[in-house]
Coordinates of C-alpha atoms in Angstrom, one line a residue:
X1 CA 0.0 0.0 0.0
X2 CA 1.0 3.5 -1.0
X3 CA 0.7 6.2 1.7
X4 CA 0.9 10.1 1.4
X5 CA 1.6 12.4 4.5
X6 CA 0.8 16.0 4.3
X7 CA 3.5 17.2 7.1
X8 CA 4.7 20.6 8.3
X9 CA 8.0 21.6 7.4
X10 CA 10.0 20.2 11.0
X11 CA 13.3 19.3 11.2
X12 CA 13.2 15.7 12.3
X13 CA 10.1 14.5 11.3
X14 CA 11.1 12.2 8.7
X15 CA 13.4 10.3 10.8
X16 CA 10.5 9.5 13.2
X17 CA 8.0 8.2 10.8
X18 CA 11.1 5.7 9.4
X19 CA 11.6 4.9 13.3
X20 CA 7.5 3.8 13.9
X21 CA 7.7 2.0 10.2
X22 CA 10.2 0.2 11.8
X23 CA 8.9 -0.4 14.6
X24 CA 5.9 -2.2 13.3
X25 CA 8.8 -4.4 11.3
X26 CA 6.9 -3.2 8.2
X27 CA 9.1 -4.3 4.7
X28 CA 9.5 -0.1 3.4
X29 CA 9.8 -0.6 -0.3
X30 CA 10.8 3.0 -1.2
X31 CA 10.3 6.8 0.4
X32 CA 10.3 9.9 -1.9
X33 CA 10.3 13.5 -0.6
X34 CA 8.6 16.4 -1.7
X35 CA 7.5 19.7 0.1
X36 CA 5.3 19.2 2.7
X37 CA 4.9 15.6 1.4
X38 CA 6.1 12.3 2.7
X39 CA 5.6 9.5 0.2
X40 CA 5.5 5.8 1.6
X41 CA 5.2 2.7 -0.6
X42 CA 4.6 -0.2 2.2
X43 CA 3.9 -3.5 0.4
X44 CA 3.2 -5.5 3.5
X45 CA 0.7 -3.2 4.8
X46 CA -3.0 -4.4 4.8
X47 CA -5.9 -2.8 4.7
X48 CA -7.1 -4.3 8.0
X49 CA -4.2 -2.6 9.7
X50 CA -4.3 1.0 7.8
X51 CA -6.6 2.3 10.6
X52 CA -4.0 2.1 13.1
X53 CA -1.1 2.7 11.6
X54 CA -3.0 6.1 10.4
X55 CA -3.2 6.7 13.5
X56 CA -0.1 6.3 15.0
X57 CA 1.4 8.5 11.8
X58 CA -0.8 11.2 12.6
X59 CA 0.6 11.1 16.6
X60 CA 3.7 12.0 15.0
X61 CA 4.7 15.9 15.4
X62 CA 3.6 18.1 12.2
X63 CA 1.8 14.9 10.6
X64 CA -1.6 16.8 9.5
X65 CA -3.0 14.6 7.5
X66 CA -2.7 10.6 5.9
X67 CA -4.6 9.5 2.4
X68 CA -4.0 6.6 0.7
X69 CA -2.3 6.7 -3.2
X70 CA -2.4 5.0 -6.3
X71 CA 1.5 5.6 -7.5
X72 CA 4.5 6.9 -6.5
X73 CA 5.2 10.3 -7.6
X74 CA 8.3 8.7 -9.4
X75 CA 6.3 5.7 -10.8
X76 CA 3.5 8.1 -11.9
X77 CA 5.7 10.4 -14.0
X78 CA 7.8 7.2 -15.4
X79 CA 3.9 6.2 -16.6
X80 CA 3.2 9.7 -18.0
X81 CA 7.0 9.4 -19.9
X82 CA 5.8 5.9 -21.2
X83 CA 2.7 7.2 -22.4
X84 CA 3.9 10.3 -23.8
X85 CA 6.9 8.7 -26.1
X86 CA 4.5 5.8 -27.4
X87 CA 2.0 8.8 -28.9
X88 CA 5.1 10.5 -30.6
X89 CA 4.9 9.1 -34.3
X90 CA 8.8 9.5 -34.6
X91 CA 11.2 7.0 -33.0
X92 CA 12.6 9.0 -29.9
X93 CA 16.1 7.6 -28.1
X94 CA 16.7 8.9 -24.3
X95 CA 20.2 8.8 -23.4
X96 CA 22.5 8.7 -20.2
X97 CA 25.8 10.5 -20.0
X98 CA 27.4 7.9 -21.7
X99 CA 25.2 7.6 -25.0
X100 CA 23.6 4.2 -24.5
X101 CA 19.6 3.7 -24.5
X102 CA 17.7 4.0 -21.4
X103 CA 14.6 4.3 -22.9
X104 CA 12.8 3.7 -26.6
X105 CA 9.9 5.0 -28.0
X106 CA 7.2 2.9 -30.0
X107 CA 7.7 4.1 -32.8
X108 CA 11.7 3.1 -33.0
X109 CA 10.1 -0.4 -32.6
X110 CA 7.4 0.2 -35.0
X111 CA 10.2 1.7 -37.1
X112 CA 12.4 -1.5 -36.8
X113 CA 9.5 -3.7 -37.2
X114 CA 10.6 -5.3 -33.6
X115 CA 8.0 -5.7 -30.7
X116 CA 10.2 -5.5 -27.8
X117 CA 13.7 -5.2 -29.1
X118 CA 16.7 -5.4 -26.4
X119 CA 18.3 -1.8 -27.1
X120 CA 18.5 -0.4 -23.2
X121 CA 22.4 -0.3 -22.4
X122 CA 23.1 -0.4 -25.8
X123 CA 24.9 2.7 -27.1
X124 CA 22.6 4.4 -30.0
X125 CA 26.3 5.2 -31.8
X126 CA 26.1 1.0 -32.4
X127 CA 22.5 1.1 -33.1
X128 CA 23.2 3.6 -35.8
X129 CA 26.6 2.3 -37.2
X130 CA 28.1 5.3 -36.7
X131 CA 30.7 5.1 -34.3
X132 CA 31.8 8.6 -33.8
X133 CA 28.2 9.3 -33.2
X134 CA 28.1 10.2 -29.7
X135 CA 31.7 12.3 -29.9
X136 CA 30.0 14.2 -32.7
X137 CA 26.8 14.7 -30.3
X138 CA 29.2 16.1 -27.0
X139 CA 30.9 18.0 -29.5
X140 CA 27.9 20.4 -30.4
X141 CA 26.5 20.3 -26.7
X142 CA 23.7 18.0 -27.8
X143 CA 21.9 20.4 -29.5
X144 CA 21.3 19.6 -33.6
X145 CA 19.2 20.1 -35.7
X146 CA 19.4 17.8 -38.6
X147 CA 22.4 15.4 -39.3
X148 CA 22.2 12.4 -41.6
X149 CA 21.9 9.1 -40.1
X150 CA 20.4 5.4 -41.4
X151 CA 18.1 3.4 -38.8
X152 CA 15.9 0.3 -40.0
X153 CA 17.4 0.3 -43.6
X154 CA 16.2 3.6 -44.1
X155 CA 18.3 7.7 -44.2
X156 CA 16.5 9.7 -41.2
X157 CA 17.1 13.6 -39.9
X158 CA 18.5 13.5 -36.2
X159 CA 17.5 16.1 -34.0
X160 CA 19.0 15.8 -30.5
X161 CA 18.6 17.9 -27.3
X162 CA 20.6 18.0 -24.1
X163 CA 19.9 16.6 -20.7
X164 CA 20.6 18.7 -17.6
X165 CA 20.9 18.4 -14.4
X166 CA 18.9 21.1 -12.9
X167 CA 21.3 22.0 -10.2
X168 CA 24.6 22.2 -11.5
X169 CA 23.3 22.4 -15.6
X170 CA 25.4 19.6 -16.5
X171 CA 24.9 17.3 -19.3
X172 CA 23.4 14.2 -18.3
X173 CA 22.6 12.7 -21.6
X174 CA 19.5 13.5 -24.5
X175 CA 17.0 12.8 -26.5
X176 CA 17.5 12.0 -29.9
X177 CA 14.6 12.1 -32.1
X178 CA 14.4 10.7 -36.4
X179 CA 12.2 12.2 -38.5
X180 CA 11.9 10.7 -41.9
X181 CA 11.7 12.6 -45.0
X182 CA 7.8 12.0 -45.4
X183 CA 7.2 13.6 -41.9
X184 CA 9.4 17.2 -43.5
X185 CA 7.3 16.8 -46.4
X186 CA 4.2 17.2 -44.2
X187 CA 5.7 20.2 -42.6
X188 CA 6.6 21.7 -45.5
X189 CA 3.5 21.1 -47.3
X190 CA 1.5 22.8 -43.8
X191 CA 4.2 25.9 -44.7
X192 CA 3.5 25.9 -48.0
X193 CA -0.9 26.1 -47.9
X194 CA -1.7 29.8 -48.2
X195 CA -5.4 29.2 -49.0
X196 CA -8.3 29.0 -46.9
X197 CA -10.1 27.3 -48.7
X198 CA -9.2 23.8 -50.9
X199 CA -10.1 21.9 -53.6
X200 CA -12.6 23.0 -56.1
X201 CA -13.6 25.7 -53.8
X202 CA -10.4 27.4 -54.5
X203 CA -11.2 28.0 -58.5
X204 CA -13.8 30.6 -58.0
X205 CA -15.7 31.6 -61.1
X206 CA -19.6 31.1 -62.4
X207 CA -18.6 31.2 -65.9
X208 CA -19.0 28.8 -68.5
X209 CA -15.0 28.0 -68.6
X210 CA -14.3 28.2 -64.7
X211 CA -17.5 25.4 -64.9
X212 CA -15.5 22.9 -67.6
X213 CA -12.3 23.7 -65.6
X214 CA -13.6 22.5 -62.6
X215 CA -15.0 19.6 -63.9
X216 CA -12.1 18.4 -66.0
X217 CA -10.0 19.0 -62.8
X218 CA -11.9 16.5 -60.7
X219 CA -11.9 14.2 -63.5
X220 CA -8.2 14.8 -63.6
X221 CA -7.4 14.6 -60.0
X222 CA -8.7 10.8 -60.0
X223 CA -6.3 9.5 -62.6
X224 CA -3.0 9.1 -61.3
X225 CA -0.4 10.1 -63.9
X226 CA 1.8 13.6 -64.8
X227 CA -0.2 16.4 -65.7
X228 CA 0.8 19.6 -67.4
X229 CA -1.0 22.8 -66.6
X230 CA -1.3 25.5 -69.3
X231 CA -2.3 29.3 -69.0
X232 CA -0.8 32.5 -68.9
X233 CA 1.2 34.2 -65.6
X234 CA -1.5 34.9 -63.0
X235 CA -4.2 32.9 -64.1
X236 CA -3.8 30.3 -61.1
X237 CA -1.9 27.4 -62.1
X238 CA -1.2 26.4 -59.0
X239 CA -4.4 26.6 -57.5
X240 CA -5.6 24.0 -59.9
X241 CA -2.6 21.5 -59.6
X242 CA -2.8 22.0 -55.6
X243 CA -7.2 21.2 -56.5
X244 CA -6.2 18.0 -57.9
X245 CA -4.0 17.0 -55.3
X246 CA -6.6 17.1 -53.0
X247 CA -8.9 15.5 -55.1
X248 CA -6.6 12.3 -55.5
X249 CA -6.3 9.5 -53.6
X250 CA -2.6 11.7 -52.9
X251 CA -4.6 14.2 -50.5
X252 CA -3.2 12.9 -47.4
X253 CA 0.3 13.0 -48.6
X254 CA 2.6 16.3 -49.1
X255 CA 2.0 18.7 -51.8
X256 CA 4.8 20.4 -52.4
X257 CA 5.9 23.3 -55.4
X258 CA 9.4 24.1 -56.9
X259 CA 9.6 27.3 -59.5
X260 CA 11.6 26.6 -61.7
X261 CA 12.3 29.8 -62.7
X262 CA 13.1 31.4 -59.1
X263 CA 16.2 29.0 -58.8
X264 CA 19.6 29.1 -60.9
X265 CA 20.3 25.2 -62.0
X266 CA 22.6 24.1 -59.4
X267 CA 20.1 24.9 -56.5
X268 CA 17.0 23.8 -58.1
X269 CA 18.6 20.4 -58.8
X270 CA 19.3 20.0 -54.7
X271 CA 16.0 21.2 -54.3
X272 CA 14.4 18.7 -55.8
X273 CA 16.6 15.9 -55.6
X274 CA 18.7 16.7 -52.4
X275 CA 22.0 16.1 -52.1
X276 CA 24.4 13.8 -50.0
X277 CA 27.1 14.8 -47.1
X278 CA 29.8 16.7 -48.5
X279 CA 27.9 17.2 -52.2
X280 CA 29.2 21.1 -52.5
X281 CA 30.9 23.4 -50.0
X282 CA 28.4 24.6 -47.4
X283 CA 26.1 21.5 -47.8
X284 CA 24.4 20.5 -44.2
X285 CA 26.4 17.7 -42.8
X286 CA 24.7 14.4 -43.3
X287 CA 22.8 15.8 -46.8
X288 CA 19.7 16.5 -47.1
X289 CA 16.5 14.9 -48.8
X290 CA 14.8 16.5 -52.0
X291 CA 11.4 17.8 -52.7
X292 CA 11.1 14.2 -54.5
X293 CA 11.7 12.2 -51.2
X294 CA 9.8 14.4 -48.8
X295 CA 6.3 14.3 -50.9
X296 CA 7.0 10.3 -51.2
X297 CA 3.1 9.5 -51.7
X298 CA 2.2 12.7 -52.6
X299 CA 2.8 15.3 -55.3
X300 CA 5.2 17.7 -56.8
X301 CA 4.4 20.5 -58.2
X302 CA 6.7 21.8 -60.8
X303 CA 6.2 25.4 -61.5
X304 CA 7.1 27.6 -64.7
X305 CA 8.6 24.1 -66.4
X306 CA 9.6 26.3 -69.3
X307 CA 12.3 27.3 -67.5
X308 CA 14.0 24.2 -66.5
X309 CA 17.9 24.0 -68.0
X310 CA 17.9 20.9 -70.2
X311 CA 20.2 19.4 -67.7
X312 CA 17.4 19.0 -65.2
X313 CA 15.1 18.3 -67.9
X314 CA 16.5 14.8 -68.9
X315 CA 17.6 14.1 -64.9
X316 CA 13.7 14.6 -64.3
X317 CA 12.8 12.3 -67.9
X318 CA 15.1 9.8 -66.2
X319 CA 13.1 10.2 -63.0
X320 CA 9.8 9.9 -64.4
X321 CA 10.5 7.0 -66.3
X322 CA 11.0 4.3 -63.6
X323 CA 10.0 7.0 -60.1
X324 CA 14.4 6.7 -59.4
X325 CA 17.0 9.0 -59.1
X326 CA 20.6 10.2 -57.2
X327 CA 20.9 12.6 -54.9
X328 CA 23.5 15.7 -55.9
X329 CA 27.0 13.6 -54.9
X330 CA 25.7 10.4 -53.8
X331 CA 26.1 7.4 -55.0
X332 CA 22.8 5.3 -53.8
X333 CA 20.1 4.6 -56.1
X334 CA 16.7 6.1 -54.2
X335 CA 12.8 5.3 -55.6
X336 CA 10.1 7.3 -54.7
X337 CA 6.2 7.1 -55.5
X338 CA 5.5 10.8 -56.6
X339 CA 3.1 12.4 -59.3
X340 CA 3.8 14.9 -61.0
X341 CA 2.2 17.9 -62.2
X342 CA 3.7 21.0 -64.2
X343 CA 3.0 24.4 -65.2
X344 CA 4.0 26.5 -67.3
X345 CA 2.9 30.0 -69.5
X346 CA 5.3 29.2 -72.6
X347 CA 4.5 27.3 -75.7
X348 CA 6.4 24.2 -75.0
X349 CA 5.6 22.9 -78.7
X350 CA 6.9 25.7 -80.1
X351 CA 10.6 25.5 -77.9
X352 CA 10.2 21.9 -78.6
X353 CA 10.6 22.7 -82.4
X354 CA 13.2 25.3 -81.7
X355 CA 15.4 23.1 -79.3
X356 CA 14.7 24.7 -76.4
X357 CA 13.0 22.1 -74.4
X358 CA 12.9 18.2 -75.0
X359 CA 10.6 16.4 -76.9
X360 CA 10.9 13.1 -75.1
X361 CA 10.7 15.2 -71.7
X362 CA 7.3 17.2 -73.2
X363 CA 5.3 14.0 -74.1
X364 CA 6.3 12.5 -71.0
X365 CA 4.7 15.3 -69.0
X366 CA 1.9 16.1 -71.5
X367 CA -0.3 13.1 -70.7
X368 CA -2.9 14.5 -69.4
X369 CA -3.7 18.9 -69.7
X370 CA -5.4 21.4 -68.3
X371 CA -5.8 24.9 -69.7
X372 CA -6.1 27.8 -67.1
X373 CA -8.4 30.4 -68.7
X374 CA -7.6 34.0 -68.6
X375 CA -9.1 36.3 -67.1
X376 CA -10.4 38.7 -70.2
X377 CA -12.5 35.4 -71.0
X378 CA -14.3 35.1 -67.7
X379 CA -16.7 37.1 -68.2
X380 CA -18.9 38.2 -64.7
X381 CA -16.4 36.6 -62.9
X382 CA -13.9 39.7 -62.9
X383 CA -16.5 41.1 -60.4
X384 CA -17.0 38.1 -58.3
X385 CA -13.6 37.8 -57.3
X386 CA -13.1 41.5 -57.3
X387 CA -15.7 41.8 -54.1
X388 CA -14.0 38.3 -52.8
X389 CA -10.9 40.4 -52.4
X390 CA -12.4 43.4 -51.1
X391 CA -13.5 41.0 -48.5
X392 CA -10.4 39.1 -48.0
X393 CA -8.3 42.1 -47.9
X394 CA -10.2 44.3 -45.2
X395 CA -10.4 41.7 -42.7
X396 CA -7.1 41.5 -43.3
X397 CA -6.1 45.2 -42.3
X398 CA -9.1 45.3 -40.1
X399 CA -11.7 48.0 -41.8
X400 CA -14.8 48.2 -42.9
X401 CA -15.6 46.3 -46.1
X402 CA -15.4 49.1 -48.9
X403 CA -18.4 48.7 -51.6
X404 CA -17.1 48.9 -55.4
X405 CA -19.0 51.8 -57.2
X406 CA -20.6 51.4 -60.4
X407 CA -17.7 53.1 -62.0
X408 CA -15.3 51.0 -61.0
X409 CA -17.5 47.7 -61.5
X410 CA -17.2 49.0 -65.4
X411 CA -14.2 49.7 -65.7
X412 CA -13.1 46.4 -64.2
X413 CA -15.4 44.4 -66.6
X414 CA -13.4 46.4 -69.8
X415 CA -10.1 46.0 -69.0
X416 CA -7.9 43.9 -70.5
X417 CA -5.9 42.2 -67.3
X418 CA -2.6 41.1 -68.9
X419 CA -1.8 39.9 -65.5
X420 CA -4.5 37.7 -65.2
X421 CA -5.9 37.0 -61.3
X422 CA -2.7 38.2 -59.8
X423 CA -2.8 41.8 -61.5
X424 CA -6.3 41.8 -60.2
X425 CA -5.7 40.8 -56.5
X426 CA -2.6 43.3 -55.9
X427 CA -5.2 45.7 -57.8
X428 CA -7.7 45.2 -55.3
X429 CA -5.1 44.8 -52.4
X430 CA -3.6 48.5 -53.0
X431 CA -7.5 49.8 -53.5
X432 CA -8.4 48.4 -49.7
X433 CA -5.2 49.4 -47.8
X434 CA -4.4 52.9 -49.0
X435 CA -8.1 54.6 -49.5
X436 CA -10.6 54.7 -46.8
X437 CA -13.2 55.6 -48.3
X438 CA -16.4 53.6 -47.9
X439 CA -16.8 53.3 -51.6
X440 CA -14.2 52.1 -54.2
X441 CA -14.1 54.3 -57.5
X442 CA -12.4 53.7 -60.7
X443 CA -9.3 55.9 -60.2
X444 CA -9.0 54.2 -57.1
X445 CA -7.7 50.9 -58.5
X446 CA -5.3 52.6 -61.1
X447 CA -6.3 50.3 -64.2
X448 CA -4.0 52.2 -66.2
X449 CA -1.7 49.1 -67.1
X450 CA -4.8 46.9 -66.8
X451 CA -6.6 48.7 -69.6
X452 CA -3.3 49.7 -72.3
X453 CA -4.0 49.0 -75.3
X454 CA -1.6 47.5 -78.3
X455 CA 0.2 50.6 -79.5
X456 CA -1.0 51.3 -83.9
X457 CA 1.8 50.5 -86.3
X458 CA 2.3 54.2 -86.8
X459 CA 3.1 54.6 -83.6
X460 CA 4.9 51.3 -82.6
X461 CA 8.3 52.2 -81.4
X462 CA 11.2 50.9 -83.1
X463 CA 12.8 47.9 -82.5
X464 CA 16.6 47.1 -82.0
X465 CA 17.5 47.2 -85.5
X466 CA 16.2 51.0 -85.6
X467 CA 13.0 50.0 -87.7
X468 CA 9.1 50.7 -86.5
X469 CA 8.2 46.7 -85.6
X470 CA 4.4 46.3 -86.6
X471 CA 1.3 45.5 -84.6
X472 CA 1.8 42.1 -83.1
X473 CA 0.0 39.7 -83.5
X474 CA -1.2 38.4 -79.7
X475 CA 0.2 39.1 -76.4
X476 CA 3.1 36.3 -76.3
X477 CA 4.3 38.0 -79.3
X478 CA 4.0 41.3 -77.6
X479 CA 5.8 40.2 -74.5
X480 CA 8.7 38.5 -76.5
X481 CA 9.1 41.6 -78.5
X482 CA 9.4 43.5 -75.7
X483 CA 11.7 41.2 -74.2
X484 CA 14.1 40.8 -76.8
X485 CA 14.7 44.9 -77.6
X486 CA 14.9 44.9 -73.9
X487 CA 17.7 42.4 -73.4
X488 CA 19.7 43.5 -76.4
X489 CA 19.6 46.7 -75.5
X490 CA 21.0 46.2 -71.9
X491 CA 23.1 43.2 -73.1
X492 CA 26.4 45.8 -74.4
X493 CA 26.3 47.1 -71.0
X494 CA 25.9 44.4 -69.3
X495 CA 27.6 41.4 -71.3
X496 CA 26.9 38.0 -69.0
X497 CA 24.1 36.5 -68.4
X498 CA 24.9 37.4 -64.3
X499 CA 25.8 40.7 -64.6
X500 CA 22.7 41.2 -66.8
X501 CA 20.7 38.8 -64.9
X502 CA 21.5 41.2 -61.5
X503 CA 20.9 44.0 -63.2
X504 CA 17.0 43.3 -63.8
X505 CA 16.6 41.5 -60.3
X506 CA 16.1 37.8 -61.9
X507 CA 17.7 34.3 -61.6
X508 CA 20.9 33.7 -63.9
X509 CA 19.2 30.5 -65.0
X510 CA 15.8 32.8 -66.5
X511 CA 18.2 35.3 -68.0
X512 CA 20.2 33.1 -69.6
X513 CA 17.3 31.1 -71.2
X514 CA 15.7 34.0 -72.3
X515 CA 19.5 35.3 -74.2
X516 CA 19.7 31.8 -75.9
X517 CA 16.0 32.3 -77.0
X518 CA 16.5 35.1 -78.6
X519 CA 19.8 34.6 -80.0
X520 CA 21.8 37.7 -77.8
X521 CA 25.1 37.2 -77.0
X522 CA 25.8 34.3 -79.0
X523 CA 28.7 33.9 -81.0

């Protein structure tokens, strides 16, 4: 039986209740202290005799009060400790001073696919097969944050934190947790989720198109193979390929995106296939797993495709054919179950023909397709999103919700919206935030860009070989005009693709496809 005394703080007082234990030649299993508390675990004590010995206990000077107790205040919290590492889904290592195993969680067992495996004393460096493990541990205080290691036939991130002792602060061992690759995915993917609202909720619209788009999306989502996503900048791509992840039997796996076109060549590549320890100066000891491993059962998103060097191109063909690729550096062969959508804004056919992107590569991703409709083609649904960011925005900086006059419901219906969804949200964001008026007018939203026109032949300024360039013909051909006076005008000054590519705050790797494009710089 289990006893607790509630006792005044008096010297001597625990030395008589020991002497009238004793007395009664009671077997005392253990004692534990605590303020104003005397814990007694008394296995030969009956119930028939608790009366009296109650008694005599409370006879004792400063004794207020006896109750009986279920556990030991050191038993109860080594139950609470058990409990608390078999809910963690990671496997979890507690370690003495020395680096051996004192206790395990479930999930290392789980993890091992052992039920009740004989790893306390053993030293988690053997465990590991790394040797220097523990030296490496002392040598950063315990404290890290991701290193390498392989457990179960598998590569897992260890995290380890110290051990104190309260009094004097020093080290007394730590916990080591592993965290796979699929739980960083999920992390990640939590990061990455901007939107409220999922799924087919997220592709707003009561149009005819935004209707078709929806439903070839869910018919999409169910089939499980790559899917390329076409549409101009701004028109949501991402929105749709994150829809038909969570459409597909995927949704409970990571989603995560790479753009393409943010990234020069080297760090994509380690993006999204990782690299091993010691791949590049400055890599994190240990390497690091890829977008690829981290959404293992999910999907990756592959923004702005367009972009992609051919390097990556046929290391990602390679990858798509049989789901396996190599880390940057290493040497192991790694397989992964991902699907894979793409996006891009750029004719891929058309840089197929010129070169500029594989053919093999194009097919392989172009099995199924979705187009993203501009906005211009929406029709009523300009206004409907309109007044869902007027909504959105001043809840955001906490005001009022501003109505849209009819002047400004017009003028957003006629404008032309070269930017698509994301000329109209920063629109409507810089409307909300800076005026405070109740009511939104046209000159409030500065459609000016929004509403250009083409500029008439007459007027068309000239080109870099001095001569008026006509009308063009759509807006790609527009945009690529502009983009290659643009470039060749800046190019003299600024002859590399770096030095150029810093000068208009883009990636090297954009830049650089962009002068090939276009023929600038080329010998």
């Amino acid at each position: 039986m289990q006893l607790r005394l509630i006792t005044e703080d008096r010297l001597g007082i625990t030395y008589e209740v020991l002497a009238l234990i004793a007395k009664r030649e009671l077997d005392l299993a253990t004692m534990e202290m605590g303020l104003h508390n005397i814990y007694l675990n008394v296995p030969d004590l009956r119930p028939a005799a608790r009366a009296s010995i109650e008694a005599e206990l409370l006879a004792v000077p400063g004794v207020q009060r006896v109750e009986p107790l279920q556990l030991m205040p050191g038993e109860a919290r080594r139950q609470q400790l058990d409990i608390l590492l078999a809910s963690l889904a990671q496997p979890v290592f507690v370690l003495d001073r020395a680096g051996q195993i004192v206790m395990v969680s479930k999930a290392a067992q789980r993890a091992a696919r052992q039920r009740s495996p004989e790893w306390v004393g053993v030293p988690l460096a053997a465990l590991l097969r790394q040797p220097e493990l523990w030296q490496s541990l002392l040598a950063a205080g315990c404290e890290v944050s991701s290193m390498e290691v392989q457990f179960a036939g598998r590569p897992w991130l260890l995290y380890a934190s110290p051990l104190l002792e309260s009094e004097r602060g020093t080290l007394s061992g730590a916990v080591v947790t592993l965290r796979d690759a699929a739980w960083l995915g999920e992390q990640a993917a939590h990061l990455q989720r901007t939107q409220p609202e999922g799924g087919l909720k997220a592709l707003m619209g009561d149009s005819g198109v935004m209707r078709e788009l929806r439903a070839r999306t869910e018919r999409m989502a169910a089939v499980d193979a790559p899917l390329l996503i076409l549409g101009e900048t701004g028109t949501g791509k991402e929105l749709i390929a994150r829809a038909c992840h969570e459409l597909s039997p995927r949704a409970s796996a990571p989603f995560l995106a790479l753009n393409a076109a943010a990234l020069p060549e080297s760090l994509a590549e380690s993006e999204l296939f990782g690299y091993a320890s010691g791949a590049f100066s400055g890599a994190q000891r240990g390497g690091k797993p890829g977008l690829l491993e981290m959404a293992h059962g999910g999907t990756v998103f592959l923004d702005e495709i367009g972009e992609m060097s051919l390097y990556l191109q046929a290391k990602l063909l390679r990858f798509l054919n049989d789901g396996s690729f190599r880390r940057v550096g290493g040497e192991r062969e790694q397989k992964v179950d991902v699907r894979v959508i793409s996006a891009t804004h750029r004719p891929l056919d058309q840089m197929v023909a010129r070169g500029e992107f594989r053919e093999d590569l194009y097919y392989r991703l172009n099995v199924l397709n979705l187009q993203a409709p501009p906005l211009r083609a929406r029709g009523d649904d300009v206004l409907l999103l309109a007044e869902h960011f007027v909504a959105r925005f001043a809840r955001q900086v906490g005001r009022e919700e501003p109505a849209l006059s009819p002047g400004a419901r017009e003028a957003l219906q006629h404008a032309n919206w070269p930017g698509n969804v994301r000329q109209l949200q920063n629109m409507i964001f810089r409307a909300v935030t800076v005026s405070d008026k109740a009511l939104i007018e046209a000159e409030d939203l500065e459609l000016g860009s929004a509403t250009a026109k083409l500029v008439p032949p007459a007027a068309a300024p000239a080109g870099s070989d001095g001569v008026a360039s006509a009308e063009p013909a759509n807006w790609e051909m527009a945009l690529a005009d502009f983009e290659r006076g643009l470039l060749a005008r800046l190019y003299p000054a600024y002859p590399s693709s770096r030095k150029l590519a810093a000068r208009l705050g883009l990636s090297h790797s954009v830049v650089a496809g962009k002068l090939r494009r276009y023929g600038i710089g080329s010998k």
